[in-house]
mmCIF file of C-alpha atoms in Angstrom:
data_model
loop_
_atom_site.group_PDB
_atom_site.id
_atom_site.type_symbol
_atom_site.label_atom_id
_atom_site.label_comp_id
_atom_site.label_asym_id
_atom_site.label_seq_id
_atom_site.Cartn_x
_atom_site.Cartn_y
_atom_site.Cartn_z
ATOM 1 C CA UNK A 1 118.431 323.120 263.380
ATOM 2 C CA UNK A 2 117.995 322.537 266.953
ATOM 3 C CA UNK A 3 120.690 322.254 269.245
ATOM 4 C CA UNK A 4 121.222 320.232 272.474
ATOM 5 C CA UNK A 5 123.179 321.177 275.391
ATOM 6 C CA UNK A 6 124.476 318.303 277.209
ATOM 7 C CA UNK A 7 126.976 317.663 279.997
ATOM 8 C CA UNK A 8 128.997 315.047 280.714
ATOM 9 C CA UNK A 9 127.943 312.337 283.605
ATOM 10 C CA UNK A 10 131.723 312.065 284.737
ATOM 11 C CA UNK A 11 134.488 314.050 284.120
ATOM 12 C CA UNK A 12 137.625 312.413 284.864
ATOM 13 C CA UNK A 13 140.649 314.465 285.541
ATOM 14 C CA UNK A 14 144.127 312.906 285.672
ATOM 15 C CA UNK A 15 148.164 314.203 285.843
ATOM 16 C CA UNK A 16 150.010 314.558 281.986
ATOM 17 C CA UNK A 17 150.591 311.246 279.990
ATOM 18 C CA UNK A 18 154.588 312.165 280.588
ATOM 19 C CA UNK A 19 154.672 310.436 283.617
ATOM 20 C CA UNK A 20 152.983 307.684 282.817
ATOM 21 C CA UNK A 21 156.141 307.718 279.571
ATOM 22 C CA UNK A 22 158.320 308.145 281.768
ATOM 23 C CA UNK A 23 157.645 305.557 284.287
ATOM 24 C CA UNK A 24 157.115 303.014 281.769
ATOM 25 C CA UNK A 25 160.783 303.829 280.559
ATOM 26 C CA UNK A 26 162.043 303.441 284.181
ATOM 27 C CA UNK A 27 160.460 300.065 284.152
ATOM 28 C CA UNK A 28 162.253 299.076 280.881
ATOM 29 C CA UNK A 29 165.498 300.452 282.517
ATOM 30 C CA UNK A 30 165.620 298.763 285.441
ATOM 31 C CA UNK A 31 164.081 295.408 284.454
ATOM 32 C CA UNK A 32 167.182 294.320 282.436
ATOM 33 C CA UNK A 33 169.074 294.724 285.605
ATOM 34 C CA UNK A 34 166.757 293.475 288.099
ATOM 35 C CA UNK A 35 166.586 290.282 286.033
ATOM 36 C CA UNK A 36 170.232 289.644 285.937
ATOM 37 C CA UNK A 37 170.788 289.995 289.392
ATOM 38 C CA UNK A 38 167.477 287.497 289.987
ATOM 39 C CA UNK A 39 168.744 285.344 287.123
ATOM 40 C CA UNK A 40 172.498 285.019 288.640
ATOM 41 C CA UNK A 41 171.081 284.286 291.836
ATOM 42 C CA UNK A 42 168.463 281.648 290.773
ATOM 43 C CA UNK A 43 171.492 279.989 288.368
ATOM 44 C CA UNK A 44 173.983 279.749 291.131
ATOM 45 C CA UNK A 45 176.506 281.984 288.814
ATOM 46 C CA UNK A 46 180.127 282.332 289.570
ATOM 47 C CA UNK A 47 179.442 286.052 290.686
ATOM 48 C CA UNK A 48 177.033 284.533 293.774
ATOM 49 C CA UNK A 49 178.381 287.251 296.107
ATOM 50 C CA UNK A 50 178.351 290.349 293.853
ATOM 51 C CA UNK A 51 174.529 289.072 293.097
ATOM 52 C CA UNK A 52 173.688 288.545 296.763
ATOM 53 C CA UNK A 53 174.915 292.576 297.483
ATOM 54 C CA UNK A 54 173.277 293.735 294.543
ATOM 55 C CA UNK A 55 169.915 292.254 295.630
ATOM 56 C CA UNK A 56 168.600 294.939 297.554
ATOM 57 C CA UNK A 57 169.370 297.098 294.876
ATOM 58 C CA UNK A 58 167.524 295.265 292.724
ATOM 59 C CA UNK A 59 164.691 295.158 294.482
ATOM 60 C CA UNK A 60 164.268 298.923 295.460
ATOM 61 C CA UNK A 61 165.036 300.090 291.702
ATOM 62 C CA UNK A 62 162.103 297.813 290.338
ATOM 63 C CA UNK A 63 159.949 298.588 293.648
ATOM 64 C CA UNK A 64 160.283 302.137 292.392
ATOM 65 C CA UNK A 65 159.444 301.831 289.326
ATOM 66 C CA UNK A 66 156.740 300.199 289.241
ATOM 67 C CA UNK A 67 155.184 302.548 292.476
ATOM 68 C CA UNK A 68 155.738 305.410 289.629
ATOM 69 C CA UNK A 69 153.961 303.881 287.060
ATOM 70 C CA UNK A 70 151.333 303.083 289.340
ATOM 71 C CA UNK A 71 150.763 306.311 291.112
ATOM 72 C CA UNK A 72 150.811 308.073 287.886
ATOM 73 C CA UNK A 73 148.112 305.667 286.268
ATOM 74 C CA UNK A 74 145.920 305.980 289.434
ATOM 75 C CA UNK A 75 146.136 309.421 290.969
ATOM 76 C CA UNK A 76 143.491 311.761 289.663
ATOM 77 C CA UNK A 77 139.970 313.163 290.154
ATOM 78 C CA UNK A 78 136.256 311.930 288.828
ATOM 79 C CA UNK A 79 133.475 314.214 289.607
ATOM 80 C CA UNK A 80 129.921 313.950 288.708
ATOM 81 C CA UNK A 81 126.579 314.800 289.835
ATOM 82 C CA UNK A 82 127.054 312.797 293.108
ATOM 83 C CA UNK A 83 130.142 314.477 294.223
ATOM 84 C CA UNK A 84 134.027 314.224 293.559
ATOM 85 C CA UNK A 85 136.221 311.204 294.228
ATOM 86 C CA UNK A 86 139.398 311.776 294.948
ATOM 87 C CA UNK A 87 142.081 308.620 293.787
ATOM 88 C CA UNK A 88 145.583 307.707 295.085
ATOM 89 C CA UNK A 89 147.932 304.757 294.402
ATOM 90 C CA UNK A 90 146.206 302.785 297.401
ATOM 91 C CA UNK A 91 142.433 303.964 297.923
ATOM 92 C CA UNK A 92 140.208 307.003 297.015
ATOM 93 C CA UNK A 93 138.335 309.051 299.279
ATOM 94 C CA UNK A 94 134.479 310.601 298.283
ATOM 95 C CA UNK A 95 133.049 313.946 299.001
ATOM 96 C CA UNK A 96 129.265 315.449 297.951
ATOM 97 C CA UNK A 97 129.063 318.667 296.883
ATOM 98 C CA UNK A 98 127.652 319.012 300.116
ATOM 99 C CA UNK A 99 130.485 318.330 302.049
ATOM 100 C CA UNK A 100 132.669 321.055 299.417
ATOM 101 C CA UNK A 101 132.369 324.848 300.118
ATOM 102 C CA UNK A 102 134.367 325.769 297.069
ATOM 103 C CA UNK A 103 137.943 325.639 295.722
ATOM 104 C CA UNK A 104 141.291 327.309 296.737
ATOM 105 C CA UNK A 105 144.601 327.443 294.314
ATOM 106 C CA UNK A 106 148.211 327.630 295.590
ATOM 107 C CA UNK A 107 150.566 327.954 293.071
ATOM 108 C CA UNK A 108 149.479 325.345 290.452
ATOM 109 C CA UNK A 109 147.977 323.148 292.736
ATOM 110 C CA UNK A 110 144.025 323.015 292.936
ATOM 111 C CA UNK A 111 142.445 322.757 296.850
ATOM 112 C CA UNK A 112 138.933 321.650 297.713
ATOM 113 C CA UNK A 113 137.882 323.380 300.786
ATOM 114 C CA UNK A 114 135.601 321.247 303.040
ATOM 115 C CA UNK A 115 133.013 322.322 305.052
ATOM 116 C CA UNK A 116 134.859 321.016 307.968
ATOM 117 C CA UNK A 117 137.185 323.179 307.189
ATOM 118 C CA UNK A 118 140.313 320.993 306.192
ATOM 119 C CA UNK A 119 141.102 321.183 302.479
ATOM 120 C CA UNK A 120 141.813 318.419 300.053
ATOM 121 C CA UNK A 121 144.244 318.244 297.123
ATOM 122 C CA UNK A 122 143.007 317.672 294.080
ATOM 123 C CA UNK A 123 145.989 316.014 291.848
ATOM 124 C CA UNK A 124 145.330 316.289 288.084
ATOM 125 C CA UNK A 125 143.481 319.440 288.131
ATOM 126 C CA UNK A 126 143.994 322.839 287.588
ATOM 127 C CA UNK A 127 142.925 325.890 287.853
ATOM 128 C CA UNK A 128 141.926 326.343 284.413
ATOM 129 C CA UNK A 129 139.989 323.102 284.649
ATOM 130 C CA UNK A 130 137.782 324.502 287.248
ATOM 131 C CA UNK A 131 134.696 325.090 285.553
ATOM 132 C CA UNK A 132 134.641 321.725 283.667
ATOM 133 C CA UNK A 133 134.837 320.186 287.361
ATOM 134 C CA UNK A 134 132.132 322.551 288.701
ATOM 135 C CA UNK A 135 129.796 322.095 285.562
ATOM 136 C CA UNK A 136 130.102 318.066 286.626
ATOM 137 C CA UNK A 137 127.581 319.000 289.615
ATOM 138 C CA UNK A 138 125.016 320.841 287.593
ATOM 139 C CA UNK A 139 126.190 324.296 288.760
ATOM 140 C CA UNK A 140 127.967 327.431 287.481
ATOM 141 C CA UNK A 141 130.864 328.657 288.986
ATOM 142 C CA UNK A 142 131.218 331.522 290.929
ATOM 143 C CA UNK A 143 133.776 333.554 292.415
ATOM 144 C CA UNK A 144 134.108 336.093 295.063
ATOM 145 C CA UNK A 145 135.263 339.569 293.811
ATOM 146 C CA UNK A 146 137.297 341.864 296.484
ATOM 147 C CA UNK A 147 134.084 343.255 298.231
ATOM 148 C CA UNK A 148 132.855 339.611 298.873
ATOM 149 C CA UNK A 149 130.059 339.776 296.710
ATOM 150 C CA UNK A 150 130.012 336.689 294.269
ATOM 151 C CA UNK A 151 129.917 337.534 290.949
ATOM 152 C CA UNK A 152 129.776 335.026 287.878
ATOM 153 C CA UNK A 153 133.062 334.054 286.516
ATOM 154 C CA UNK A 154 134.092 335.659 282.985
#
């Protein structure tokens, strides 16, 4: 039996399929009452002037909404052989490996640090995740122990 080690061209990291839930409920919350107040205004209802205040309203809650659902479809990390990509709501932003000295945690959240030296969130991502991300540019990971000398990771 022989056995073949592959890896994966692209991983693709992204935030919990809650949010995504969730935001699709806020959207099915607030449309009912975004409609009404468009509907009553487009109708010329008796209730004109309660429609014409609630209007703003309106608007924000299903501005909202939708931003959420949005920025949790969108928001993530791809990395591959070529480097990482970084995506927001509006945009992404590339790095090669190159340009990436290694990674930094705080708290749950996972950093790139640039060779710049500014550092770059990586939403979707965590620590745990790590090697899978690493492994995506052909390379092991490895991590400094307390005298500074790398060592592999367990």
């Amino acid at each position: 039996m022989t056995v073949i080690e592959t890896t994966p061209t692209r991983v693709r990291f992204r935030r919990s399929g809650a949010g995504f839930i969730a935001s699709v409920l806020g959207v099915m919350s607030v449309l009912p009452f975004s409609a009404s107040v468009f509907y009553g205004l487009a109708t010329g209802s008796e209730n004109t002037t309660l429609m014409a205040i609630l209007l703003p309203l309106a608007v924000a809650a299903l501005v909202i909404a939708v931003g959420f659902a949005l920025w949790s479809l969108r928001t993530g990390v791809d990395a591959s052989a070529e480097g990482v990509v970084v995506r927001a709501p509006i945009g992404r932003r590339r790095f090669a490996w190159d340009d990436i000295s290694g990674f930094a945690t705080l708290d749950t959240r996972v950093y790139a640090q640039l060779t710049n030296g500014s550092r770059v969130a990586l939403p979707g991502v965590g620590a745990d995740d790590l090697p899978r991300l690493v492994a995506a540019s052909g390379t092991e990971v490895v991590r400094a122990d307390d005298a500074g000398e790398p060592v592999e990771a367990p």
